[in-house]
Amino acid sequence: MQAEFPLPDVHWEPARELWKGAARGELHMPRCDSCGRYVWYPLPPCRHCGAAQWTWTTASGRGRLFSWSIVRHAWIPQFADRLPFVTGLVALEEDPAVRLVTYVVDCAPPDLHCDMPVRAVFRPLRYPGVRGEVTAPMFAPQRG
Ligand SMILES: [Zn+2]
């Protein structure tokens, strides 16, 4: 579906609850019904215990910046008006072994640092020439 790229498919069953939570301003993450650990990416089996069942729960949305990249070149034209932007890996407060790939927003690139406390914010993903938008979890510095 090149015409729909790059919006995420919010109806794709394995990640549908993530997008539903984001639309309500909540970070939904699956927790294993057997061992209680967070399961990310949400495809079986649980990498900790091998179980195949989990329950989506609302996480705090707090975490720390594990790593990031400053994107200065638009490899596809839909990203041109965002430059520069920051993609990052955020380690969740509840389980730092769970690292979400995300946008890092509301922070100038020189101010980024490892282990920076961040919190989830929910912003629309919109791209020129692409119909529709999706509310997505992104991460911004924790303030105060
Ligand atoms: Zn498990």
Coordinates of C-alpha atoms and ligand atoms in Angstrom, one line a residue:
M1 CA 0.0 0.0 0.0
Q2 CA 2.6 2.6 -1.1
A3 CA -0.1 5.3 -1.3
E4 CA -0.8 4.9 2.4
F5 CA 2.8 5.0 3.5
P6 CA 4.0 6.1 6.0
L7 CA 1.0 6.0 8.3
P8 CA 0.9 3.0 10.7
D9 CA -1.9 0.5 10.2
V10 CA -3.9 1.0 13.3
H11 CA -6.1 -2.0 12.5
W12 CA -3.2 -4.5 12.4
E13 CA -4.2 -6.8 15.2
P14 CA -0.9 -7.3 17.1
A15 CA -0.5 -3.5 17.7
R16 CA -4.1 -2.4 17.5
E17 CA -4.4 -1.8 21.3
L18 CA -1.3 0.5 21.2
W19 CA -3.0 2.8 18.7
K20 CA -6.3 2.7 20.5
G21 CA -4.6 3.7 23.8
A22 CA -2.6 6.5 22.0
A23 CA -5.9 7.9 20.6
R24 CA -7.0 8.3 24.3
G25 CA -3.7 9.7 25.5
E26 CA -2.5 6.5 27.2
L27 CA 0.5 4.4 26.6
H28 CA -0.8 0.8 26.3
M29 CA 1.7 -2.0 26.6
P30 CA 1.1 -5.7 26.7
R31 CA 2.1 -7.6 29.9
C32 CA 2.6 -11.4 29.9
D33 CA -0.2 -13.2 31.8
S34 CA 2.3 -15.8 32.9
C35 CA 5.4 -13.9 34.1
G36 CA 4.1 -10.3 34.3
R37 CA 6.9 -8.8 32.2
Y38 CA 6.2 -6.4 29.4
V39 CA 6.1 -8.0 26.0
W40 CA 7.5 -5.8 23.2
Y41 CA 7.1 -6.3 20.3
P42 CA 3.6 -7.8 20.8
L43 CA 4.1 -11.0 18.9
P44 CA 4.2 -14.4 20.7
P45 CA 6.0 -15.9 22.4
C46 CA 6.9 -13.9 25.5
R47 CA 10.7 -13.7 25.3
H48 CA 11.0 -14.1 29.0
C49 CA 8.9 -17.2 29.6
G50 CA 7.6 -18.4 26.3
A51 CA 3.9 -17.9 27.1
A52 CA 1.6 -16.8 24.3
Q53 CA -1.0 -14.8 26.3
W54 CA -0.9 -11.2 27.5
T55 CA -3.1 -8.4 28.6
W56 CA -2.8 -4.8 27.5
T57 CA -2.2 -2.5 30.4
T58 CA -1.7 1.3 30.8
A59 CA 1.9 2.1 31.4
S60 CA 3.1 5.3 33.2
G61 CA 4.4 6.8 30.0
R62 CA 7.7 7.6 31.8
G63 CA 11.0 6.4 30.6
R64 CA 14.6 7.3 29.8
L65 CA 16.2 8.1 26.5
F66 CA 18.4 5.1 25.7
S67 CA 19.7 6.2 22.3
W68 CA 18.7 8.6 19.4
S69 CA 19.5 9.7 15.9
I70 CA 19.0 13.2 14.4
V71 CA 17.6 12.8 11.0
R72 CA 18.7 15.6 8.7
H73 CA 17.9 14.1 5.2
A74 CA 14.5 13.1 3.9
W75 CA 14.9 9.7 2.3
I76 CA 11.3 9.9 1.3
P77 CA 9.6 13.2 0.4
Q78 CA 6.9 12.9 3.1
F79 CA 9.5 13.6 5.8
A80 CA 11.0 16.7 4.2
D81 CA 8.9 19.2 6.2
R82 CA 9.9 17.6 9.5
L83 CA 13.7 18.1 9.2
P84 CA 15.6 17.9 11.3
F85 CA 13.7 15.4 13.5
V86 CA 14.8 13.0 16.2
T87 CA 14.1 9.3 16.4
G88 CA 15.0 7.5 19.6
L89 CA 14.8 4.4 21.7
V90 CA 13.1 5.0 25.0
A91 CA 13.5 2.5 27.9
L92 CA 10.3 2.3 29.9
E93 CA 10.3 3.1 33.6
E94 CA 8.4 -0.1 34.4
D95 CA 11.0 -2.3 32.5
P96 CA 14.1 -0.6 31.0
A97 CA 14.6 -3.7 28.9
V98 CA 11.6 -2.6 26.9
R99 CA 12.7 0.0 24.5
L100 CA 10.3 1.7 22.2
V101 CA 11.2 3.2 18.8
T102 CA 9.7 6.6 18.8
Y103 CA 10.0 10.3 17.9
V104 CA 11.6 12.5 20.5
V105 CA 9.9 15.9 20.5
D106 CA 10.0 19.3 22.3
C107 CA 13.8 19.1 22.7
A108 CA 16.5 20.8 20.7
P109 CA 19.1 18.2 19.5
P110 CA 22.0 19.7 21.5
D111 CA 20.0 19.2 24.7
L112 CA 19.5 15.4 24.2
H113 CA 21.5 13.2 26.5
C114 CA 21.6 9.5 27.5
D115 CA 19.3 8.6 30.3
M116 CA 17.3 11.8 29.9
P117 CA 14.0 11.4 31.7
V118 CA 11.2 11.5 29.2
R119 CA 7.4 11.1 29.2
A120 CA 4.9 10.0 26.6
V121 CA 3.0 12.7 24.7
F122 CA 0.5 11.9 22.0
R123 CA 0.7 13.8 18.7
P124 CA -0.8 13.4 15.3
L125 CA 1.3 11.8 12.6
R126 CA 0.6 13.7 9.4
Y127 CA 2.5 13.7 6.1
P128 CA 2.1 15.9 3.0
G129 CA 0.3 14.0 0.3
V130 CA -0.9 11.3 2.6
R131 CA -4.6 11.1 3.5
G132 CA -5.5 10.9 7.2
E133 CA -3.5 11.0 10.4
V134 CA -2.8 8.7 13.3
T135 CA -2.2 9.8 16.9
A136 CA 1.1 8.3 18.0
P137 CA 3.0 8.0 21.3
M138 CA 6.1 10.2 21.1
F139 CA 8.4 11.2 24.0
A140 CA 9.3 14.6 25.3
P141 CA 11.6 15.6 28.2
Q142 CA 10.1 15.4 31.7
R143 CA 9.9 18.8 33.1
G144 CA 9.7 19.9 36.7
Ligands
ZN1 ZN 6.2 -14.2 30.1

